[in-house]
GROMACS .gro file of C-alpha atoms in nm:
model
  141
    1MET     CA    1   0.216   2.976  -0.723
    2HIS     CA    2   0.525   2.879  -0.895
    3ASP     CA    3   0.741   3.010  -0.617
    4VAL     CA    4   0.538   2.831  -0.347
    5ALA     CA    5   0.566   2.501  -0.545
    6ARG     CA    6   0.904   2.517  -0.588
    7LEU     CA    7   0.974   2.589  -0.214
    8LEU     CA    8   0.764   2.306  -0.129
    9ARG     CA    9   0.955   2.071  -0.349
   10LYS     CA   10   1.300   2.217  -0.228
   11GLN     CA   11   1.177   2.175   0.119
   12PHE     CA   12   1.053   1.813   0.071
   13GLU     CA   13   1.397   1.733  -0.103
   14GLN     CA   14   1.609   1.874   0.192
   15ARG     CA   15   1.420   1.679   0.442
   16ALA     CA   16   1.428   1.360   0.232
   17ARG     CA   17   1.814   1.371   0.194
   18ALA     CA   18   1.837   1.441   0.562
   19PHE     CA   19   1.646   1.128   0.638
   20GLY     CA   20   1.852   0.915   0.399
   21MET     CA   21   1.612   0.901   0.144
   22GLY     CA   22   1.830   0.994  -0.156
   23PHE     CA   23   1.600   1.012  -0.458
   24THR     CA   24   1.509   1.316  -0.661
   25ARG     CA   25   1.166   1.448  -0.683
   26ALA     CA   26   1.126   1.286  -1.035
   27HIS     CA   27   1.188   0.947  -0.849
   28TRP     CA   28   0.933   1.047  -0.579
   29SER     CA   29   0.686   1.121  -0.851
   30VAL     CA   30   0.727   0.810  -1.031
   31LEU     CA   31   0.667   0.598  -0.706
   32SER     CA   32   0.370   0.816  -0.601
   33HIS     CA   33   0.183   0.780  -0.951
   34LEU     CA   34   0.278   0.408  -0.989
   35SER     CA   35   0.122   0.331  -0.641
   36ARG     CA   36  -0.203   0.481  -0.769
   37HIS     CA   37  -0.163   0.295  -1.144
   38GLU     CA   38   0.014  -0.020  -1.056
   39GLY     CA   39   0.033  -0.227  -1.392
   40ILE     CA   40   0.043   0.070  -1.616
   41HIS     CA   41   0.274   0.046  -1.894
   42GLN     CA   42   0.579   0.269  -1.931
   43ALA     CA   43   0.453   0.472  -2.194
   44GLY     CA   44   0.140   0.544  -2.019
   45LEU     CA   45   0.337   0.658  -1.689
   46ALA     CA   46   0.565   0.862  -1.915
   47GLU     CA   47   0.233   1.042  -2.040
   48ILE     CA   48   0.082   1.091  -1.708
   49LEU     CA   49   0.424   1.239  -1.556
   50GLU     CA   50   0.464   1.445  -1.878
   51ILE     CA   51   0.800   1.325  -1.953
   52GLU     CA   52   0.959   1.152  -2.237
   53PRO     CA   53   0.984   0.789  -2.213
   54ILE     CA   54   1.359   0.774  -2.231
   55SER     CA   55   1.375   0.986  -1.928
   56LEU     CA   56   1.116   0.742  -1.732
   57VAL     CA   57   1.341   0.453  -1.864
   58ARG     CA   58   1.646   0.610  -1.646
   59LEU     CA   59   1.414   0.684  -1.353
   60LEU     CA   60   1.292   0.326  -1.348
   61ASP     CA   61   1.625   0.179  -1.389
   62ARG     CA   62   1.729   0.325  -1.062
   63LEU     CA   63   1.413   0.233  -0.873
   64GLU     CA   64   1.444  -0.110  -1.018
   65SER     CA   65   1.824  -0.152  -0.900
   66ASP     CA   66   1.727  -0.016  -0.554
   67GLY     CA   67   1.456  -0.303  -0.540
   68LEU     CA   68   1.140  -0.063  -0.522
   69VAL     CA   69   0.981  -0.124  -0.891
   70GLU     CA   70   0.973  -0.441  -1.118
   71ARG     CA   71   0.900  -0.441  -1.469
   72ARG     CA   72   0.685  -0.753  -1.593
   73PRO     CA   73   0.618  -0.867  -1.938
   74ASP     CA   74   0.239  -0.770  -2.056
   75PRO     CA   75   0.061  -1.102  -2.114
   76ARG     CA   76  -0.101  -0.978  -2.427
   77ASP     CA   77   0.177  -0.794  -2.587
   78ARG     CA   78   0.530  -0.918  -2.553
   79ARG     CA   79   0.690  -0.579  -2.664
   80THR     CA   80   0.518  -0.404  -2.357
   81ARG     CA   81   0.645  -0.408  -1.996
   82ARG     CA   82   0.394  -0.342  -1.711
   83LEU     CA   83   0.516  -0.150  -1.385
   84TYR     CA   84   0.465  -0.252  -1.039
   85LEU     CA   85   0.580  -0.150  -0.695
   86THR     CA   86   0.764  -0.421  -0.485
   87PRO     CA   87   0.697  -0.476  -0.143
   88ALA     CA   88   1.010  -0.280  -0.022
   89ALA     CA   89   0.863   0.008  -0.218
   90HIS     CA   90   0.548   0.056   0.049
   91PRO     CA   91   0.742   0.171   0.345
   92VAL     CA   92   0.950   0.402   0.138
   93LEU     CA   93   0.595   0.562   0.011
   94THR     CA   94   0.471   0.550   0.373
   95ASN     CA   95   0.746   0.765   0.488
   96MET     CA   96   0.741   0.977   0.171
   97ARG     CA   97   0.371   1.068   0.229
   98ALA     CA   98   0.427   1.120   0.588
   99LEU     CA   99   0.726   1.368   0.515
  100GLY     CA  100   0.507   1.546   0.239
  101ALA     CA  101   0.215   1.581   0.509
  102ALA     CA  102   0.470   1.743   0.741
  103VAL     CA  103   0.605   1.984   0.477
  104ARG     CA  104   0.262   2.075   0.378
  105GLN     CA  105   0.149   2.152   0.736
  106GLU     CA  106   0.447   2.367   0.785
  107ALA     CA  107   0.342   2.556   0.462
  108LEU     CA  108  -0.013   2.602   0.584
  109ALA     CA  109   0.096   2.731   0.937
  110GLY     CA  110  -0.096   3.024   1.048
  111ILE     CA  111  -0.367   2.968   0.771
  112ASN     CA  112  -0.700   2.887   0.941
  113ARG     CA  113  -0.897   2.554   0.818
  114ALA     CA  114  -1.166   2.780   0.624
  115ASP     CA  115  -0.922   2.960   0.438
  116GLN     CA  116  -0.714   2.635   0.357
  117GLU     CA  117  -1.032   2.474   0.235
  118LYS     CA  118  -1.100   2.799   0.004
  119LEU     CA  119  -0.750   2.781  -0.112
  120VAL     CA  120  -0.785   2.403  -0.214
  121ALA     CA  121  -1.116   2.487  -0.388
  122ALA     CA  122  -0.974   2.794  -0.571
  123LEU     CA  123  -0.669   2.583  -0.700
  124GLN     CA  124  -0.916   2.299  -0.804
  125VAL     CA  125  -1.139   2.567  -1.013
  126MET     CA  126  -0.806   2.690  -1.167
  127LYS     CA  127  -0.692   2.349  -1.262
  128ALA     CA  128  -1.040   2.274  -1.433
  129ASN     CA  129  -1.022   2.582  -1.610
  130LEU     CA  130  -0.691   2.511  -1.739
  131LEU     CA  131  -0.771   2.154  -1.827
  132GLN     CA  132  -1.091   2.252  -2.006
  133GLY     CA  133  -0.866   2.490  -2.214
  134ASP     CA  134  -0.631   2.233  -2.303
  135ALA     CA  135  -0.907   2.006  -2.415
  136GLU     CA  136  -1.069   2.288  -2.623
  137ASP     CA  137  -0.732   2.346  -2.772
  138ALA     CA  138  -0.673   2.001  -2.859
  139GLY     CA  139  -1.025   1.995  -3.025
  140ASN     CA  140  -0.951   2.284  -3.240
  141GLY     CA  141  -0.606   2.154  -3.357
   0.00000   0.00000   0.00000
């Protein structure tokens, strides 16, 4: 699983560079998660991404300087910044998602639809099992 995930990421990044999209996987991850959680604060996004807040700040600095992300003050807490995509980010996300779909389609070539669905279902069960184990470990700690 690790090898397949690594190769998928590598293929995606190589193709993204070939199309002039010069971001790292970490930048793509920030944009993707932010598209689903607009208005989140930086600490919350860092938690979702499972990275240190200082690492996220560097990524956001780059995305903000490229005009794709903006930080806005939280109206209820002046110490907090909320994160939003700019209009310029939406076509980038569209291209990113299309590229991701093409890489996934290439990876799944030769696997029939029923087996693809079984693979996804099995991975979802594995993820749920591991998340349940994490929750149980946290409850016992």
